[in-house]
Amino acid sequence: MQDTSAWLLALTGFGIGTCAGFFVRLARLCSFGAVEDALMGGDTRRLRIFGLALGIALIGTQALVIGGVLDPGQTNYTAAAMPLASIVLGSLLFGIGMAMVGTCGFGSLVRLGTGDLRSFVVILVLGGAAYATLRGVFSGFRITGLERLSVAMPDGVSTDLASLTRHLFGMDLRAAIAALGGGALCLLAFGDKRLRRTPRLLSAGVALGLLTVAGWLATTMLADEFAGPVHPQSLTFVSTIGKAIYAGLLNAANFADFGVGTVFGVVVGSFLAAWRADELRWEAFDDDHEMRRHIGGAALMGIGGILMGGCTIGQGITAGSMMALSWPIAIIGMMLGARMGIAVLVDGSPAELLGRGRSRLRDALRRRTPMSLRAADSSSRLPAAPSDGPRPTAPRSPAE
């Protein structure tokens, strides 16, 4: 019975992942592309699509909680303490790595399904770094170092907004927060005239939101209670990639996992969408510089994703649907890290970026310095005026 339940969850995850990969590839939706458009071009359309997915996931997930189907306390996003330092550091690392690769872990799976061999390398490195941080060589630093800096919540309060507001105001505001927050996010997307003319983008956002709810529901209803504690989960693509690689290398029984099923499903769904559009193409690295950049970015995403407890999907949508307090911190950190990564790519290297930053800071301070102080400072550096006293003369040469 235990094996049957586990494999049924894996197959369900495969189906959910296939749908996610298909719709996202069909719409050419990318989380890093959405962040880059918003930060560099001022275009928030694709970011609104992820907001739409979060809004639908928030309303659907909280409906499951209110209906007694889903227990937030059984998930990984609610706990008695929040590892703040780990989330901040991890989100920054993940954002920088995402900029270096040009997409996140989920996006790499989507690209792999279209024939991008660069993403195959990224997935291997990301998964290895993630598993090393989760249970391997870096796990000691994570557990004994960063997680000791967790912020403890008050007694009886978990790390989700509904629990915190109930503690502060003495009433359950879960339904109101879900309705207002989810409704506002959906309105931001459907209220944009340009987005209403792009049904493929809207369908991808709706699909991601509904599939997140389906993940929570499946891992709650199909889990075998006799096999151990039930831990509901939904879409996330860092630890699951690490587990998929571990299963392929060391223990095939670990393929019977919902998250591992979603990883393979996304690749298959993306393949089907690219095949349908006749867009299957083999792609590889242009040179060794591009390969080093992708490998470094993948390692940062693997480590950072485990430290912050998710990715652009795992934190951006899944944790958000659970009203986790880690959600806004992770989102801000990833966007800030992505902006730093873009700046490094544009300016050439971290050393050049820092050098330009120091120069701009000096120029700004110089412009803010009052004219009188600058005049006094410049006069202090001028050579002394000649005195009226006699000047020493140089000794005459014998020729004179």
CSV table of C-alpha atoms in Angstrom, one decimal:
chain,number,residue,atom,x,y,z
A,1,MET,CA,0.0,0.0,0.0
A,2,GLN,CA,2.8,2.4,0.9
A,3,ASP,CA,4.6,1.9,-2.5
A,4,THR,CA,1.3,2.2,-4.3
A,5,SER,CA,0.5,5.5,-2.6
A,6,ALA,CA,4.0,6.9,-3.2
A,7,TRP,CA,3.9,6.0,-6.9
A,8,LEU,CA,0.4,7.4,-7.3
A,9,LEU,CA,1.7,10.7,-5.9
A,10,ALA,CA,4.6,10.6,-8.2
A,11,LEU,CA,2.3,10.0,-11.2
A,12,THR,CA,0.0,12.8,-10.1
A,13,GLY,CA,3.0,15.1,-9.8
A,14,PHE,CA,4.1,14.1,-13.2
A,15,GLY,CA,0.7,15.1,-14.6
A,16,ILE,CA,0.7,18.4,-12.8
A,17,GLY,CA,4.3,19.2,-13.9
A,18,THR,CA,3.4,18.3,-17.5
A,19,CYS,CA,0.6,20.8,-17.6
A,20,ALA,CA,2.8,23.4,-16.0
A,21,GLY,CA,5.6,22.9,-18.5
A,22,PHE,CA,3.2,22.9,-21.4
A,23,PHE,CA,1.3,26.1,-20.6
A,24,VAL,CA,4.4,28.0,-19.5
A,25,ARG,CA,6.4,27.0,-22.7
A,26,LEU,CA,3.4,27.8,-24.9
A,27,ALA,CA,3.2,31.3,-23.4
A,28,ARG,CA,7.0,31.8,-23.3
A,29,LEU,CA,6.7,32.8,-19.7
A,30,CYS,CA,9.9,33.2,-17.6
A,31,SER,CA,10.2,34.4,-14.1
A,32,PHE,CA,13.6,36.1,-14.6
A,33,GLY,CA,12.3,37.6,-17.9
A,34,ALA,CA,9.4,39.1,-15.9
A,35,VAL,CA,11.8,40.6,-13.3
A,36,GLU,CA,14.1,41.9,-16.0
A,37,ASP,CA,11.3,43.5,-17.9
A,38,ALA,CA,10.0,45.2,-14.8
A,39,LEU,CA,13.4,46.4,-13.5
A,40,MET,CA,15.1,47.3,-16.7
A,41,GLY,CA,12.3,48.2,-19.1
A,42,GLY,CA,9.4,49.2,-16.8
A,43,ASP,CA,7.2,46.6,-18.4
A,44,THR,CA,5.2,44.7,-15.7
A,45,ARG,CA,3.0,42.6,-17.9
A,46,ARG,CA,4.7,39.3,-17.3
A,47,LEU,CA,5.1,40.1,-13.6
A,48,ARG,CA,1.4,40.6,-13.4
A,49,ILE,CA,0.9,37.1,-14.9
A,50,PHE,CA,2.9,35.7,-11.9
A,51,GLY,CA,0.7,37.9,-9.7
A,52,LEU,CA,-2.4,36.3,-11.3
A,53,ALA,CA,-1.0,32.9,-10.6
A,54,LEU,CA,-0.4,33.8,-7.0
A,55,GLY,CA,-3.8,35.4,-6.6
A,56,ILE,CA,-5.6,32.2,-7.8
A,57,ALA,CA,-3.3,30.0,-5.8
A,58,LEU,CA,-3.9,32.2,-2.7
A,59,ILE,CA,-7.7,32.0,-3.0
A,60,GLY,CA,-7.8,28.3,-3.8
A,61,THR,CA,-5.3,27.2,-1.1
A,62,GLN,CA,-6.9,29.2,1.6
A,63,ALA,CA,-10.3,27.8,0.6
A,64,LEU,CA,-8.8,24.3,1.3
A,65,VAL,CA,-7.5,25.5,4.7
A,66,ILE,CA,-10.9,27.1,5.6
A,67,GLY,CA,-12.7,23.9,4.5
A,68,GLY,CA,-10.5,21.8,6.7
A,69,VAL,CA,-8.9,19.9,3.9
A,70,LEU,CA,-5.4,21.3,4.2
A,71,ASP,CA,-3.5,21.9,7.5
A,72,PRO,CA,-0.9,24.7,7.2
A,73,GLY,CA,0.9,23.3,10.3
A,74,GLN,CA,1.9,20.2,8.3
A,75,THR,CA,3.6,22.1,5.5
A,76,ASN,CA,7.2,23.3,5.4
A,77,TYR,CA,6.2,27.0,5.2
A,78,THR,CA,4.8,27.4,8.7
A,79,ALA,CA,7.0,26.8,11.8
A,80,ALA,CA,7.6,28.2,15.2
A,81,ALA,CA,10.6,30.3,14.0
A,82,MET,CA,11.7,31.9,10.8
A,83,PRO,CA,15.3,31.5,9.6
A,84,LEU,CA,15.6,35.1,8.6
A,85,ALA,CA,19.4,35.2,7.9
A,86,SER,CA,19.1,32.1,5.8
A,87,ILE,CA,16.2,33.5,3.7
A,88,VAL,CA,17.9,36.8,3.1
A,89,LEU,CA,21.3,35.3,2.1
A,90,GLY,CA,19.6,32.5,0.1
A,91,SER,CA,17.3,34.8,-1.9
A,92,LEU,CA,20.2,37.2,-2.8
A,93,LEU,CA,22.3,34.2,-4.0
A,94,PHE,CA,19.4,32.8,-5.9
A,95,GLY,CA,18.7,36.1,-7.6
A,96,ILE,CA,22.3,36.6,-8.7
A,97,GLY,CA,22.5,33.0,-10.0
A,98,MET,CA,19.3,33.5,-11.9
A,99,ALA,CA,20.7,36.5,-13.6
A,100,MET,CA,23.9,34.6,-14.5
A,101,VAL,CA,21.9,31.7,-16.1
A,102,GLY,CA,19.2,33.8,-17.5
A,103,THR,CA,16.4,31.9,-15.9
A,104,CYS,CA,15.5,29.9,-12.7
A,105,GLY,CA,15.4,26.2,-12.0
A,106,PHE,CA,11.8,25.9,-13.3
A,107,GLY,CA,12.8,27.8,-16.5
A,108,SER,CA,15.8,25.6,-17.0
A,109,LEU,CA,13.6,22.5,-17.0
A,110,VAL,CA,11.3,24.2,-19.5
A,111,ARG,CA,14.3,25.1,-21.7
A,112,LEU,CA,15.7,21.5,-21.4
A,113,GLY,CA,12.4,20.2,-22.9
A,114,THR,CA,13.0,22.2,-26.0
A,115,GLY,CA,16.5,20.8,-26.6
A,116,ASP,CA,18.7,23.3,-24.7
A,117,LEU,CA,21.7,21.3,-23.7
A,118,ARG,CA,23.0,24.3,-21.6
A,119,SER,CA,20.0,23.7,-19.3
A,120,PHE,CA,21.1,20.1,-18.9
A,121,VAL,CA,24.3,21.2,-17.4
A,122,VAL,CA,22.5,23.8,-15.3
A,123,ILE,CA,20.1,21.2,-13.9
A,124,LEU,CA,22.9,18.8,-13.0
A,125,VAL,CA,24.9,21.6,-11.2
A,126,LEU,CA,21.8,23.1,-9.5
A,127,GLY,CA,20.6,19.7,-8.3
A,128,GLY,CA,24.0,18.7,-7.0
A,129,ALA,CA,24.5,22.0,-5.1
A,130,ALA,CA,21.0,21.9,-3.7
A,131,TYR,CA,21.4,18.3,-2.4
A,132,ALA,CA,24.9,19.2,-0.9
A,133,THR,CA,23.2,22.1,0.9
A,134,LEU,CA,20.2,20.0,2.0
A,135,ARG,CA,21.9,16.9,3.2
A,136,GLY,CA,25.5,17.0,2.2
A,137,VAL,CA,28.7,18.9,2.7
A,138,PHE,CA,27.0,22.4,3.1
A,139,SER,CA,24.2,21.2,5.4
A,140,GLY,CA,26.3,21.7,8.6
A,141,PHE,CA,26.8,25.4,7.8
A,142,ARG,CA,23.1,25.7,7.0
A,143,ILE,CA,21.9,24.0,10.2
A,144,THR,CA,24.4,25.0,12.8
A,145,GLY,CA,25.2,28.4,11.4
A,146,LEU,CA,22.4,30.2,9.6
A,147,GLU,CA,19.4,28.4,11.1
A,148,ARG,CA,20.6,29.2,14.6
A,149,LEU,CA,19.9,32.9,13.7
A,150,SER,CA,16.2,32.2,13.4
A,151,VAL,CA,13.6,34.6,14.7
A,152,ALA,CA,11.3,32.9,17.2
A,153,MET,CA,7.6,33.6,16.9
A,154,PRO,CA,5.4,34.3,20.0
A,155,ASP,CA,3.9,31.2,21.7
A,156,GLY,CA,1.2,29.7,19.6
A,157,VAL,CA,2.0,31.7,16.5
A,158,SER,CA,3.5,30.2,13.3
A,159,THR,CA,5.3,31.9,10.4
A,160,ASP,CA,2.2,32.7,8.4
A,161,LEU,CA,0.2,35.9,8.1
A,162,ALA,CA,-3.1,34.4,9.2
A,163,SER,CA,-1.6,33.1,12.4
A,164,LEU,CA,0.2,36.4,13.1
A,165,THR,CA,-2.9,38.6,12.5
A,166,ARG,CA,-5.0,36.3,14.7
A,167,HIS,CA,-2.5,36.8,17.5
A,168,LEU,CA,-2.3,40.6,17.0
A,169,PHE,CA,-6.0,41.3,16.5
A,170,GLY,CA,-7.7,38.4,18.2
A,171,MET,CA,-9.7,37.4,15.2
A,172,ASP,CA,-9.3,35.1,12.2
A,173,LEU,CA,-8.7,37.3,9.1
A,174,ARG,CA,-7.7,34.4,6.8
A,175,ALA,CA,-10.7,34.6,4.5
A,176,ALA,CA,-10.6,38.4,4.2
A,177,ILE,CA,-6.8,38.5,3.5
A,178,ALA,CA,-7.2,35.7,0.8
A,179,ALA,CA,-10.2,37.4,-0.8
A,180,LEU,CA,-8.8,40.9,-0.9
A,181,GLY,CA,-5.2,40.0,-1.7
A,182,GLY,CA,-6.1,37.3,-4.3
A,183,GLY,CA,-8.8,39.5,-5.8
A,184,ALA,CA,-6.4,42.5,-6.1
A,185,LEU,CA,-3.7,40.4,-7.8
A,186,CYS,CA,-6.2,39.0,-10.3
A,187,LEU,CA,-7.6,42.4,-11.0
A,188,LEU,CA,-4.1,43.8,-11.8
A,189,ALA,CA,-3.7,41.2,-14.5
A,190,PHE,CA,-7.2,41.1,-16.0
A,191,GLY,CA,-7.4,44.9,-15.8
A,192,ASP,CA,-4.5,45.4,-18.2
A,193,LYS,CA,-5.8,45.8,-21.7
A,194,ARG,CA,-2.6,44.6,-23.3
A,195,LEU,CA,-2.8,41.3,-21.3
A,196,ARG,CA,-6.4,40.8,-22.3
A,197,ARG,CA,-5.2,40.7,-25.9
A,198,THR,CA,-2.7,37.9,-25.0
A,199,PRO,CA,-4.7,34.9,-23.9
A,200,ARG,CA,-1.7,32.6,-23.9
A,201,LEU,CA,-0.1,34.6,-21.1
A,202,LEU,CA,-3.3,34.7,-19.1
A,203,SER,CA,-3.9,31.0,-19.6
A,204,ALA,CA,-0.4,30.3,-18.3
A,205,GLY,CA,-1.0,32.4,-15.2
A,206,VAL,CA,-4.4,30.7,-14.5
A,207,ALA,CA,-2.8,27.3,-15.0
A,208,LEU,CA,0.0,27.9,-12.6
A,209,GLY,CA,-2.4,29.1,-9.9
A,210,LEU,CA,-4.8,26.2,-10.3
A,211,LEU,CA,-1.9,23.6,-10.5
A,212,THR,CA,-0.5,25.0,-7.3
A,213,VAL,CA,-3.8,24.3,-5.6
A,214,ALA,CA,-4.0,20.9,-7.2
A,215,GLY,CA,-0.6,20.1,-5.7
A,216,TRP,CA,-1.7,20.9,-2.2
A,217,LEU,CA,-4.9,18.9,-2.7
A,218,ALA,CA,-3.1,15.9,-4.2
A,219,THR,CA,-0.4,15.6,-1.5
A,220,THR,CA,-3.0,15.9,1.2
A,221,MET,CA,-5.7,13.5,-0.2
A,222,LEU,CA,-3.4,10.8,-1.7
A,223,ALA,CA,-0.8,10.6,1.1
A,224,ASP,CA,-0.6,7.3,3.0
A,225,GLU,CA,-1.0,8.3,6.7
A,226,PHE,CA,0.3,4.9,7.8
A,227,ALA,CA,3.6,5.4,5.9
A,228,GLY,CA,4.5,8.4,8.2
A,229,PRO,CA,3.6,12.0,8.9
A,230,VAL,CA,1.8,13.7,6.1
A,231,HIS,CA,3.7,16.7,4.7
A,232,PRO,CA,1.6,18.4,2.0
A,233,GLN,CA,3.6,20.2,-0.7
A,234,SER,CA,3.1,21.8,-4.1
A,235,LEU,CA,5.2,23.2,-6.9
A,236,THR,CA,8.8,24.0,-6.1
A,237,PHE,CA,12.0,23.4,-8.2
A,238,VAL,CA,15.2,23.3,-6.2
A,239,SER,CA,15.2,20.5,-3.6
A,240,THR,CA,13.0,18.4,-6.0
A,241,ILE,CA,15.7,18.7,-8.7
A,242,GLY,CA,18.3,17.6,-6.2
A,243,LYS,CA,16.2,14.6,-5.1
A,244,ALA,CA,15.6,13.7,-8.8
A,245,ILE,CA,19.3,13.5,-9.4
A,246,TYR,CA,19.9,11.6,-6.2
A,247,ALA,CA,17.2,9.1,-7.2
A,248,GLY,CA,18.8,8.6,-10.6
A,249,LEU,CA,22.3,8.1,-9.2
A,250,LEU,CA,21.9,6.3,-6.0
A,251,ASN,CA,18.3,5.2,-5.1
A,252,ALA,CA,15.7,4.6,-7.7
A,253,ALA,CA,13.0,4.2,-5.0
A,254,ASN,CA,13.1,7.9,-4.5
A,255,PHE,CA,11.5,8.4,-7.9
A,256,ALA,CA,8.3,7.6,-6.1
A,257,ASP,CA,7.9,11.2,-4.9
A,258,PHE,CA,5.4,14.0,-5.9
A,259,GLY,CA,8.1,16.6,-6.3
A,260,VAL,CA,10.4,14.4,-8.4
A,261,GLY,CA,7.4,13.6,-10.6
A,262,THR,CA,6.8,17.3,-11.2
A,263,VAL,CA,10.4,17.8,-12.3
A,264,PHE,CA,10.1,15.2,-15.1
A,265,GLY,CA,6.7,16.4,-15.9
A,266,VAL,CA,7.8,19.9,-16.7
A,267,VAL,CA,10.4,18.7,-19.1
A,268,VAL,CA,7.8,16.5,-20.9
A,269,GLY,CA,5.2,19.3,-21.0
A,270,SER,CA,7.7,21.8,-22.4
A,271,PHE,CA,8.8,19.2,-25.0
A,272,LEU,CA,5.1,18.7,-26.1
A,273,ALA,CA,4.5,22.4,-26.4
A,274,ALA,CA,7.8,23.0,-28.4
A,275,TRP,CA,7.0,20.0,-30.6
A,276,ARG,CA,3.5,21.2,-31.3
A,277,ALA,CA,4.9,24.6,-32.4
A,278,ASP,CA,7.8,23.0,-34.3
A,279,GLU,CA,10.3,24.8,-32.1
A,280,LEU,CA,12.5,21.9,-31.0
A,281,ARG,CA,16.1,23.0,-31.4
A,282,TRP,CA,19.5,21.7,-30.1
A,283,GLU,CA,21.4,24.5,-28.4
A,284,ALA,CA,24.8,24.5,-26.7
A,285,PHE,CA,27.3,26.9,-25.1
A,286,ASP,CA,28.8,29.4,-27.4
A,287,ASP,CA,32.2,29.4,-25.5
A,288,ASP,CA,33.8,28.6,-22.3
A,289,HIS,CA,32.9,32.0,-20.8
A,290,GLU,CA,29.2,31.3,-21.2
A,291,MET,CA,29.7,27.8,-19.7
A,292,ARG,CA,31.5,29.1,-16.6
A,293,ARG,CA,28.8,31.7,-16.1
A,294,HIS,CA,26.0,29.1,-16.3
A,295,ILE,CA,27.8,26.7,-14.0
A,296,GLY,CA,28.4,29.4,-11.4
A,297,GLY,CA,24.9,30.7,-11.6
A,298,ALA,CA,23.4,27.2,-11.3
A,299,ALA,CA,25.5,26.6,-8.1
A,300,LEU,CA,24.3,29.8,-6.6
A,301,MET,CA,20.7,28.9,-7.3
A,302,GLY,CA,21.1,25.5,-5.9
A,303,ILE,CA,22.6,26.7,-2.6
A,304,GLY,CA,20.4,29.8,-2.4
A,305,GLY,CA,17.2,28.0,-3.1
A,306,ILE,CA,17.7,25.6,-0.2
A,307,LEU,CA,18.7,28.4,2.1
A,308,MET,CA,15.6,30.4,1.4
A,309,GLY,CA,13.3,27.3,1.1
A,310,GLY,CA,12.2,27.6,-2.5
A,311,CYS,CA,12.6,29.3,-5.8
A,312,THR,CA,10.6,31.8,-7.9
A,313,ILE,CA,7.8,29.2,-8.0
A,314,GLY,CA,8.3,27.6,-4.6
A,315,GLN,CA,8.5,30.9,-2.7
A,316,GLY,CA,6.9,33.2,-5.2
A,317,ILE,CA,3.7,31.2,-5.6
A,318,THR,CA,3.5,28.2,-3.4
A,319,ALA,CA,4.7,29.9,-0.2
A,320,GLY,CA,2.7,32.9,-1.0
A,321,SER,CA,-0.4,30.8,-1.3
A,322,MET,CA,0.2,29.6,2.2
A,323,MET,CA,0.6,33.3,3.4
A,324,ALA,CA,4.1,32.4,4.6
A,325,LEU,CA,6.0,35.3,6.2
A,326,SER,CA,9.1,34.3,4.2
A,327,TRP,CA,7.3,35.2,1.0
A,328,PRO,CA,7.9,39.0,0.9
A,329,ILE,CA,11.5,38.7,2.2
A,330,ALA,CA,12.3,36.0,-0.5
A,331,ILE,CA,10.7,38.0,-3.3
A,332,ILE,CA,12.5,41.3,-2.4
A,333,GLY,CA,15.8,39.4,-2.0
A,334,MET,CA,15.5,37.6,-5.3
A,335,MET,CA,14.6,40.8,-7.2
A,336,LEU,CA,17.5,42.6,-5.5
A,337,GLY,CA,19.9,39.8,-6.3
A,338,ALA,CA,18.7,39.7,-9.9
A,339,ARG,CA,19.3,43.4,-10.2
A,340,MET,CA,22.8,43.0,-8.8
A,341,GLY,CA,23.5,40.1,-11.2
A,342,ILE,CA,22.3,42.2,-14.2
A,343,ALA,CA,24.5,45.0,-13.1
A,344,VAL,CA,27.5,42.7,-12.9
A,345,LEU,CA,26.8,41.3,-16.3
A,346,VAL,CA,26.4,44.7,-17.9
A,347,ASP,CA,29.5,46.2,-16.2
A,348,GLY,CA,31.7,43.2,-16.8
A,349,SER,CA,32.9,42.0,-13.4
A,350,PRO,CA,32.2,42.6,-9.7
A,351,ALA,CA,35.5,44.5,-9.3
A,352,GLU,CA,34.6,46.9,-12.1
A,353,LEU,CA,31.1,47.3,-10.7
A,354,LEU,CA,32.5,48.2,-7.3
A,355,GLY,CA,35.0,50.5,-8.8
A,356,ARG,CA,32.2,52.4,-10.7
A,357,GLY,CA,30.1,52.4,-7.6
A,358,ARG,CA,32.9,54.1,-5.6
A,359,SER,CA,33.5,56.6,-8.3
A,360,ARG,CA,29.8,57.5,-8.5
A,361,LEU,CA,29.7,57.8,-4.7
A,362,ARG,CA,32.7,60.2,-4.7
A,363,ASP,CA,31.1,62.3,-7.4
A,364,ALA,CA,27.8,62.4,-5.5
A,365,LEU,CA,29.6,63.5,-2.3
A,366,ARG,CA,31.6,66.1,-4.2
A,367,ARG,CA,28.4,67.6,-5.7
A,368,ARG,CA,26.8,67.8,-2.3
A,369,THR,CA,29.8,69.5,-0.7
A,370,PRO,CA,29.1,73.3,-0.3
A,371,MET,CA,30.9,75.6,-2.6
A,372,SER,CA,32.6,77.4,0.3
A,373,LEU,CA,34.1,74.2,1.7
A,374,ARG,CA,35.3,73.1,-1.8
A,375,ALA,CA,36.9,76.5,-2.3
A,376,ALA,CA,38.6,76.4,1.0
A,377,ASP,CA,39.8,72.9,0.4
A,378,SER,CA,41.1,73.8,-3.1
A,379,SER,CA,42.9,76.9,-1.7
A,380,SER,CA,44.5,74.8,1.0
A,381,ARG,CA,46.1,72.7,-1.8
A,382,LEU,CA,47.5,75.7,-3.7
A,383,PRO,CA,51.3,76.5,-3.4
A,384,ALA,CA,52.1,79.2,-0.9
A,385,ALA,CA,52.3,82.8,-2.2
A,386,PRO,CA,55.8,84.2,-2.5
A,387,SER,CA,57.0,86.4,0.4
A,388,ASP,CA,58.4,89.9,0.1
A,389,GLY,CA,61.7,88.9,1.7
A,390,PRO,CA,64.9,88.4,-0.1
A,391,ARG,CA,65.1,85.3,-2.2
A,392,PRO,CA,68.1,83.0,-2.0
A,393,THR,CA,70.1,83.0,-5.2
A,394,ALA,CA,71.7,79.9,-6.7
A,395,PRO,CA,75.5,79.8,-6.6
A,396,ARG,CA,77.2,81.0,-9.8
A,397,SER,CA,79.0,78.5,-11.9
A,398,PRO,CA,82.7,79.0,-12.7
A,399,ALA,CA,81.9,79.8,-16.3
A,400,GLU,CA,80.1,83.0,-15.2
